[in-house]
Amino acid sequence: MAEIPPQMDSQYRGQEHLFNQKPPGIAKESQDNDSKPLPKGVVLDKDGKPCRTCTSVASWRALTRQARAESSSTSTPTTSAPVAAPATSSPSATPADCPPDVEALGRCTWTLLHSMAAAYPETANSEQQNDMRGFLKFFSRLYPCWVCADDFQTWMAHPSGRNQPKLKGRAEFGWWMCEAHNEVNRKLGKKEFDCRFWEERWRTGWKDGRCD
């Protein structure tokens, strides 16, 4: 890897999912004969409805446009004057007070997880290790994007045991979290982060002083 650490903020933009390569809930190209195929990238929740926190904002907007078009085509024509369509924002300009899509949720989640690793004790006692182990266990069950949550659980439960959280202290936990993130980067074809620099990125700040 390059000696100069990559810029993580730009590296993490555009991630489709936290811990999945091909979500099982992605809508198929062909569905029932009575319904149109859903836009590419739309992920269905376990109840069969579109999952907003599992879907990118671009795919969600495509779904919304499709629904509006279908509604317009089936409505009864009237003689009233046409109403101008509301202005739409550009795909990259999502208002800050809108629900997060899968990408925004993922970026915020990685910030939280890496920051927790950075704040972890240098040497953790048994209670601290159990607390963090319990957090990761329930986090992997309750994460809003269910396909991401399922994939994280599967990754941690690798038969070899190699992906179990390393919790003896900050150094190994921070490295483990970095490797977990790189697992996602590999699946998504993203550049991996050099884990030797995880602490500068998430705890102390870069040595060149850019964070001071």
PDB file of C-alpha atoms in Angstrom:
ATOM      1  CA  MET A   1       0.000   0.000   0.000  1.00  0.00           C
ATOM      2  CA  ALA A   2       1.045   3.581  -0.466  1.00  0.00           C
ATOM      3  CA  GLU A   3       3.066   5.133   2.309  1.00  0.00           C
ATOM      4  CA  ILE A   4       0.720   8.140   2.464  1.00  0.00           C
ATOM      5  CA  PRO A   5      -2.556   7.084   4.153  1.00  0.00           C
ATOM      6  CA  PRO A   6      -5.577   7.356   1.829  1.00  0.00           C
ATOM      7  CA  GLN A   7      -8.292   9.897   2.578  1.00  0.00           C
ATOM      8  CA  MET A   8     -10.932   7.820   4.314  1.00  0.00           C
ATOM      9  CA  ASP A   9     -13.808  10.266   3.934  1.00  0.00           C
ATOM     10  CA  SER A  10     -13.786   9.985   0.150  1.00  0.00           C
ATOM     11  CA  GLN A  11     -12.985   6.274   0.282  1.00  0.00           C
ATOM     12  CA  TYR A  12     -16.180   5.456   2.141  1.00  0.00           C
ATOM     13  CA  ARG A  13     -18.569   7.396  -0.087  1.00  0.00           C
ATOM     14  CA  GLY A  14     -20.974   5.363  -2.173  1.00  0.00           C
ATOM     15  CA  GLN A  15     -20.876   2.096  -0.251  1.00  0.00           C
ATOM     16  CA  GLU A  16     -23.965   0.117  -1.115  1.00  0.00           C
ATOM     17  CA  HIS A  17     -24.092  -2.003   2.024  1.00  0.00           C
ATOM     18  CA  LEU A  18     -22.223  -2.405   5.247  1.00  0.00           C
ATOM     19  CA  PHE A  19     -21.584  -6.126   5.309  1.00  0.00           C
ATOM     20  CA  ASN A  20     -22.965  -7.728   2.183  1.00  0.00           C
ATOM     21  CA  GLN A  21     -21.924  -8.556  -1.318  1.00  0.00           C
ATOM     22  CA  LYS A  22     -25.201  -9.505  -2.954  1.00  0.00           C
ATOM     23  CA  PRO A  23     -28.216  -8.924  -0.693  1.00  0.00           C
ATOM     24  CA  PRO A  24     -30.793 -11.698  -0.915  1.00  0.00           C
ATOM     25  CA  GLY A  25     -33.564  -9.127  -0.699  1.00  0.00           C
ATOM     26  CA  ILE A  26     -32.730  -7.221  -3.885  1.00  0.00           C
ATOM     27  CA  ALA A  27     -35.776  -7.097  -6.099  1.00  0.00           C
ATOM     28  CA  LYS A  28     -35.655  -9.458  -9.056  1.00  0.00           C
ATOM     29  CA  GLU A  29     -35.844  -8.042 -12.555  1.00  0.00           C
ATOM     30  CA  SER A  30     -39.093  -9.880 -13.197  1.00  0.00           C
ATOM     31  CA  GLN A  31     -41.901 -10.264 -10.677  1.00  0.00           C
ATOM     32  CA  ASP A  32     -45.581 -11.055 -10.955  1.00  0.00           C
ATOM     33  CA  ASN A  33     -47.183 -10.499 -14.340  1.00  0.00           C
ATOM     34  CA  ASP A  34     -49.453  -7.861 -12.803  1.00  0.00           C
ATOM     35  CA  SER A  35     -46.607  -5.688 -11.475  1.00  0.00           C
ATOM     36  CA  LYS A  36     -43.708  -3.912 -13.105  1.00  0.00           C
ATOM     37  CA  PRO A  37     -40.132  -4.818 -12.173  1.00  0.00           C
ATOM     38  CA  LEU A  38     -38.758  -2.659  -9.388  1.00  0.00           C
ATOM     39  CA  PRO A  39     -35.822  -0.353 -10.178  1.00  0.00           C
ATOM     40  CA  LYS A  40     -32.362  -1.861  -9.964  1.00  0.00           C
ATOM     41  CA  GLY A  41     -30.884  -1.756  -6.464  1.00  0.00           C
ATOM     42  CA  VAL A  42     -34.161  -1.637  -4.534  1.00  0.00           C
ATOM     43  CA  VAL A  43     -33.935  -4.030  -1.568  1.00  0.00           C
ATOM     44  CA  LEU A  44     -37.051  -5.594  -0.101  1.00  0.00           C
ATOM     45  CA  ASP A  45     -37.618  -5.853   3.636  1.00  0.00           C
ATOM     46  CA  LYS A  46     -38.592  -9.148   5.229  1.00  0.00           C
ATOM     47  CA  ASP A  47     -42.251  -8.184   4.867  1.00  0.00           C
ATOM     48  CA  GLY A  48     -41.806  -7.886   1.096  1.00  0.00           C
ATOM     49  CA  LYS A  49     -41.985  -4.088   1.032  1.00  0.00           C
ATOM     50  CA  PRO A  50     -39.124  -1.826  -0.113  1.00  0.00           C
ATOM     51  CA  CYS A  51     -36.574  -1.275   2.661  1.00  0.00           C
ATOM     52  CA  ARG A  52     -35.467   2.363   2.740  1.00  0.00           C
ATOM     53  CA  THR A  53     -32.470   1.837   5.005  1.00  0.00           C
ATOM     54  CA  CYS A  54     -31.301  -1.037   2.764  1.00  0.00           C
ATOM     55  CA  THR A  55     -31.559   0.971  -0.481  1.00  0.00           C
ATOM     56  CA  SER A  56     -29.486   3.812  -1.931  1.00  0.00           C
ATOM     57  CA  VAL A  57     -31.138   7.206  -2.365  1.00  0.00           C
ATOM     58  CA  ALA A  58     -30.774   6.938  -6.149  1.00  0.00           C
ATOM     59  CA  SER A  59     -32.673   3.633  -6.281  1.00  0.00           C
ATOM     60  CA  TRP A  60     -35.286   4.921  -3.826  1.00  0.00           C
ATOM     61  CA  ARG A  61     -35.939   7.975  -5.982  1.00  0.00           C
ATOM     62  CA  ALA A  62     -36.265   5.747  -9.040  1.00  0.00           C
ATOM     63  CA  LEU A  63     -38.857   3.712  -7.139  1.00  0.00           C
ATOM     64  CA  THR A  64     -40.730   6.881  -6.174  1.00  0.00           C
ATOM     65  CA  ARG A  65     -40.743   8.131  -9.762  1.00  0.00           C
ATOM     66  CA  GLN A  66     -42.036   4.772 -10.940  1.00  0.00           C
ATOM     67  CA  ALA A  67     -44.849   4.815  -8.387  1.00  0.00           C
ATOM     68  CA  ARG A  68     -45.849   8.348  -9.389  1.00  0.00           C
ATOM     69  CA  ALA A  69     -45.827   7.444 -13.065  1.00  0.00           C
ATOM     70  CA  GLU A  70     -48.026   4.394 -12.454  1.00  0.00           C
ATOM     71  CA  SER A  71     -50.407   6.467 -10.336  1.00  0.00           C
ATOM     72  CA  SER A  72     -50.613   9.152 -13.015  1.00  0.00           C
ATOM     73  CA  SER A  73     -51.261   6.646 -15.785  1.00  0.00           C
ATOM     74  CA  THR A  74     -54.159   5.028 -13.913  1.00  0.00           C
ATOM     75  CA  SER A  75     -55.830   8.249 -12.709  1.00  0.00           C
ATOM     76  CA  THR A  76     -59.012   9.540 -14.397  1.00  0.00           C
ATOM     77  CA  PRO A  77     -58.391  12.573 -16.666  1.00  0.00           C
ATOM     78  CA  THR A  78     -60.036  15.832 -15.592  1.00  0.00           C
ATOM     79  CA  THR A  79     -60.697  19.145 -17.267  1.00  0.00           C
ATOM     80  CA  SER A  80     -58.922  21.173 -14.596  1.00  0.00           C
ATOM     81  CA  ALA A  81     -55.856  23.183 -15.458  1.00  0.00           C
ATOM     82  CA  PRO A  82     -52.602  21.251 -15.245  1.00  0.00           C
ATOM     83  CA  VAL A  83     -50.572  21.703 -12.097  1.00  0.00           C
ATOM     84  CA  ALA A  84     -46.878  22.332 -12.448  1.00  0.00           C
ATOM     85  CA  ALA A  85     -44.710  19.477 -11.168  1.00  0.00           C
ATOM     86  CA  PRO A  86     -42.729  20.330  -8.048  1.00  0.00           C
ATOM     87  CA  ALA A  87     -39.050  20.984  -8.525  1.00  0.00           C
ATOM     88  CA  THR A  88     -36.848  18.039  -7.614  1.00  0.00           C
ATOM     89  CA  SER A  89     -33.422  18.232  -6.130  1.00  0.00           C
ATOM     90  CA  SER A  90     -30.408  16.770  -7.849  1.00  0.00           C
ATOM     91  CA  PRO A  91     -29.508  13.149  -6.970  1.00  0.00           C
ATOM     92  CA  SER A  92     -26.539  14.306  -4.878  1.00  0.00           C
ATOM     93  CA  ALA A  93     -28.455  16.955  -2.928  1.00  0.00           C
ATOM     94  CA  THR A  94     -30.476  15.107  -0.310  1.00  0.00           C
ATOM     95  CA  PRO A  95     -31.900  17.368   2.416  1.00  0.00           C
ATOM     96  CA  ALA A  96     -30.273  16.789   5.791  1.00  0.00           C
ATOM     97  CA  ASP A  97     -33.620  16.156   7.488  1.00  0.00           C
ATOM     98  CA  CYS A  98     -34.541  13.179   5.263  1.00  0.00           C
ATOM     99  CA  PRO A  99     -34.301   9.558   6.467  1.00  0.00           C
ATOM    100  CA  PRO A 100     -30.849   8.081   5.743  1.00  0.00           C
ATOM    101  CA  ASP A 101     -30.371   5.718   2.850  1.00  0.00           C
ATOM    102  CA  VAL A 102     -28.102   2.683   3.112  1.00  0.00           C
ATOM    103  CA  GLU A 103     -25.009   4.703   2.175  1.00  0.00           C
ATOM    104  CA  ALA A 104     -25.527   7.534   4.672  1.00  0.00           C
ATOM    105  CA  LEU A 105     -26.386   5.002   7.368  1.00  0.00           C
ATOM    106  CA  GLY A 106     -23.225   3.052   6.605  1.00  0.00           C
ATOM    107  CA  ARG A 107     -20.940   6.091   6.762  1.00  0.00           C
ATOM    108  CA  CYS A 108     -22.379   7.160  10.118  1.00  0.00           C
ATOM    109  CA  THR A 109     -22.147   3.628  11.469  1.00  0.00           C
ATOM    110  CA  TRP A 110     -18.495   3.229  10.533  1.00  0.00           C
ATOM    111  CA  THR A 111     -17.729   6.543  12.222  1.00  0.00           C
ATOM    112  CA  LEU A 112     -19.388   5.273  15.404  1.00  0.00           C
ATOM    113  CA  LEU A 113     -17.715   1.854  15.348  1.00  0.00           C
ATOM    114  CA  HIS A 114     -14.213   3.146  14.660  1.00  0.00           C
ATOM    115  CA  SER A 115     -14.659   5.845  17.312  1.00  0.00           C
ATOM    116  CA  MET A 116     -15.711   3.202  19.837  1.00  0.00           C
ATOM    117  CA  ALA A 117     -12.553   1.257  19.039  1.00  0.00           C
ATOM    118  CA  ALA A 118     -10.490   4.433  19.459  1.00  0.00           C
ATOM    119  CA  ALA A 119     -12.051   5.052  22.892  1.00  0.00           C
ATOM    120  CA  TYR A 120     -11.642   1.433  24.014  1.00  0.00           C
ATOM    121  CA  PRO A 121      -9.293   0.885  26.996  1.00  0.00           C
ATOM    122  CA  GLU A 122      -5.651   0.257  26.209  1.00  0.00           C
ATOM    123  CA  THR A 123      -6.017  -2.919  28.280  1.00  0.00           C
ATOM    124  CA  ALA A 124      -9.612  -4.058  28.798  1.00  0.00           C
ATOM    125  CA  ASN A 125     -10.738  -6.001  31.839  1.00  0.00           C
ATOM    126  CA  SER A 126     -13.194  -8.889  31.613  1.00  0.00           C
ATOM    127  CA  GLU A 127     -16.225  -6.680  32.243  1.00  0.00           C
ATOM    128  CA  GLN A 128     -15.247  -4.238  29.502  1.00  0.00           C
ATOM    129  CA  GLN A 129     -14.621  -7.088  27.082  1.00  0.00           C
ATOM    130  CA  ASN A 130     -18.008  -8.643  27.870  1.00  0.00           C
ATOM    131  CA  ASP A 131     -19.759  -5.294  27.442  1.00  0.00           C
ATOM    132  CA  MET A 132     -18.244  -4.751  24.002  1.00  0.00           C
ATOM    133  CA  ARG A 133     -18.860  -8.346  22.966  1.00  0.00           C
ATOM    134  CA  GLY A 134     -22.499  -7.953  23.964  1.00  0.00           C
ATOM    135  CA  PHE A 135     -22.777  -4.669  22.079  1.00  0.00           C
ATOM    136  CA  LEU A 136     -21.425  -6.192  18.866  1.00  0.00           C
ATOM    137  CA  LYS A 137     -23.732  -9.186  19.248  1.00  0.00           C
ATOM    138  CA  PHE A 138     -26.870  -7.069  19.559  1.00  0.00           C
ATOM    139  CA  PHE A 139     -25.658  -4.503  17.031  1.00  0.00           C
ATOM    140  CA  SER A 140     -25.388  -7.249  14.428  1.00  0.00           C
ATOM    141  CA  ARG A 141     -28.997  -8.242  15.143  1.00  0.00           C
ATOM    142  CA  LEU A 142     -30.587  -4.797  15.349  1.00  0.00           C
ATOM    143  CA  TYR A 143     -28.844  -2.878  12.568  1.00  0.00           C
ATOM    144  CA  PRO A 144     -31.573  -1.194  10.441  1.00  0.00           C
ATOM    145  CA  CYS A 145     -30.361  -2.669   7.132  1.00  0.00           C
ATOM    146  CA  TRP A 146     -31.311  -6.305   7.679  1.00  0.00           C
ATOM    147  CA  VAL A 147     -29.242  -7.753   4.827  1.00  0.00           C
ATOM    148  CA  CYS A 148     -26.207  -5.896   6.183  1.00  0.00           C
ATOM    149  CA  ALA A 149     -26.918  -7.183   9.677  1.00  0.00           C
ATOM    150  CA  ASP A 150     -27.257 -10.773   8.463  1.00  0.00           C
ATOM    151  CA  ASP A 151     -23.997 -10.553   6.569  1.00  0.00           C
ATOM    152  CA  PHE A 152     -22.122  -9.126   9.556  1.00  0.00           C
ATOM    153  CA  GLN A 153     -23.399 -11.962  11.735  1.00  0.00           C
ATOM    154  CA  THR A 154     -22.290 -14.504   9.151  1.00  0.00           C
ATOM    155  CA  TRP A 155     -18.859 -12.908   8.852  1.00  0.00           C
ATOM    156  CA  MET A 156     -18.258 -12.890  12.617  1.00  0.00           C
ATOM    157  CA  ALA A 157     -19.463 -16.493  12.907  1.00  0.00           C
ATOM    158  CA  HIS A 158     -16.888 -17.886  10.444  1.00  0.00           C
ATOM    159  CA  PRO A 159     -16.319 -21.579  11.361  1.00  0.00           C
ATOM    160  CA  SER A 160     -12.602 -21.003  11.861  1.00  0.00           C
ATOM    161  CA  GLY A 161     -13.279 -18.423  14.564  1.00  0.00           C
ATOM    162  CA  ARG A 162     -10.865 -16.007  12.894  1.00  0.00           C
ATOM    163  CA  ASN A 163     -13.448 -13.204  12.714  1.00  0.00           C
ATOM    164  CA  GLN A 164     -14.491 -13.208  16.352  1.00  0.00           C
ATOM    165  CA  PRO A 165     -14.021  -9.748  17.935  1.00  0.00           C
ATOM    166  CA  LYS A 166     -10.539  -9.198  19.371  1.00  0.00           C
ATOM    167  CA  LEU A 167     -11.181  -7.378  22.628  1.00  0.00           C
ATOM    168  CA  LYS A 168      -8.174  -7.644  24.928  1.00  0.00           C
ATOM    169  CA  GLY A 169      -7.236  -4.030  24.314  1.00  0.00           C
ATOM    170  CA  ARG A 170      -7.465  -0.988  22.066  1.00  0.00           C
ATOM    171  CA  ALA A 171      -4.703  -1.985  19.659  1.00  0.00           C
ATOM    172  CA  GLU A 172      -6.154  -5.358  18.684  1.00  0.00           C
ATOM    173  CA  PHE A 173      -9.770  -4.171  18.742  1.00  0.00           C
ATOM    174  CA  GLY A 174      -8.980  -1.202  16.516  1.00  0.00           C
ATOM    175  CA  TRP A 175      -7.146  -3.489  14.092  1.00  0.00           C
ATOM    176  CA  TRP A 176     -10.057  -5.955  14.114  1.00  0.00           C
ATOM    177  CA  MET A 177     -12.506  -3.169  13.302  1.00  0.00           C
ATOM    178  CA  CYS A 178     -10.278  -1.994  10.474  1.00  0.00           C
ATOM    179  CA  GLU A 179     -10.157  -5.525   9.054  1.00  0.00           C
ATOM    180  CA  ALA A 180     -13.946  -5.782   9.306  1.00  0.00           C
ATOM    181  CA  HIS A 181     -14.246  -2.577   7.301  1.00  0.00           C
ATOM    182  CA  ASN A 182     -11.733  -3.797   4.743  1.00  0.00           C
ATOM    183  CA  GLU A 183     -13.818  -6.946   4.294  1.00  0.00           C
ATOM    184  CA  VAL A 184     -16.603  -4.685   3.072  1.00  0.00           C
ATOM    185  CA  ASN A 185     -14.210  -2.712   0.895  1.00  0.00           C
ATOM    186  CA  ARG A 186     -13.071  -5.916  -0.787  1.00  0.00           C
ATOM    187  CA  LYS A 187     -16.634  -7.028  -1.472  1.00  0.00           C
ATOM    188  CA  LEU A 188     -17.514  -3.674  -2.983  1.00  0.00           C
ATOM    189  CA  GLY A 189     -14.329  -3.330  -5.005  1.00  0.00           C
ATOM    190  CA  LYS A 190     -13.129  -0.412  -2.871  1.00  0.00           C
ATOM    191  CA  LYS A 191      -9.550   0.373  -1.980  1.00  0.00           C
ATOM    192  CA  GLU A 192      -8.529  -1.162   1.324  1.00  0.00           C
ATOM    193  CA  PHE A 193      -7.252   0.998   4.159  1.00  0.00           C
ATOM    194  CA  ASP A 194      -3.785   0.353   5.583  1.00  0.00           C
ATOM    195  CA  CYS A 195      -4.651  -0.744   9.113  1.00  0.00           C
ATOM    196  CA  ARG A 196      -1.275   0.403  10.408  1.00  0.00           C
ATOM    197  CA  PHE A 197      -2.749   3.895  10.361  1.00  0.00           C
ATOM    198  CA  TRP A 198      -6.127   3.186  11.950  1.00  0.00           C
ATOM    199  CA  GLU A 199      -5.254   5.008  15.182  1.00  0.00           C
ATOM    200  CA  GLU A 200      -4.092   8.163  13.397  1.00  0.00           C
ATOM    201  CA  ARG A 201      -7.301   8.184  11.369  1.00  0.00           C
ATOM    202  CA  TRP A 202      -9.711   7.586  14.234  1.00  0.00           C
ATOM    203  CA  ARG A 203      -7.976   8.528  17.489  1.00  0.00           C
ATOM    204  CA  THR A 204      -4.881  10.740  17.489  1.00  0.00           C
ATOM    205  CA  GLY A 205      -5.155  12.545  14.160  1.00  0.00           C
ATOM    206  CA  TRP A 206      -2.623  12.530  11.319  1.00  0.00           C
ATOM    207  CA  LYS A 207       0.985  13.315  12.144  1.00  0.00           C
ATOM    208  CA  ASP A 208       1.109  16.051   9.512  1.00  0.00           C
ATOM    209  CA  GLY A 209      -1.102  18.174  11.748  1.00  0.00           C
ATOM    210  CA  ARG A 210      -4.081  18.459   9.385  1.00  0.00           C
ATOM    211  CA  CYS A 211      -6.456  17.578  12.210  1.00  0.00           C
ATOM    212  CA  ASP A 212      -5.036  20.041  14.758  1.00  0.00           C
TER     213      ASP A 212
END
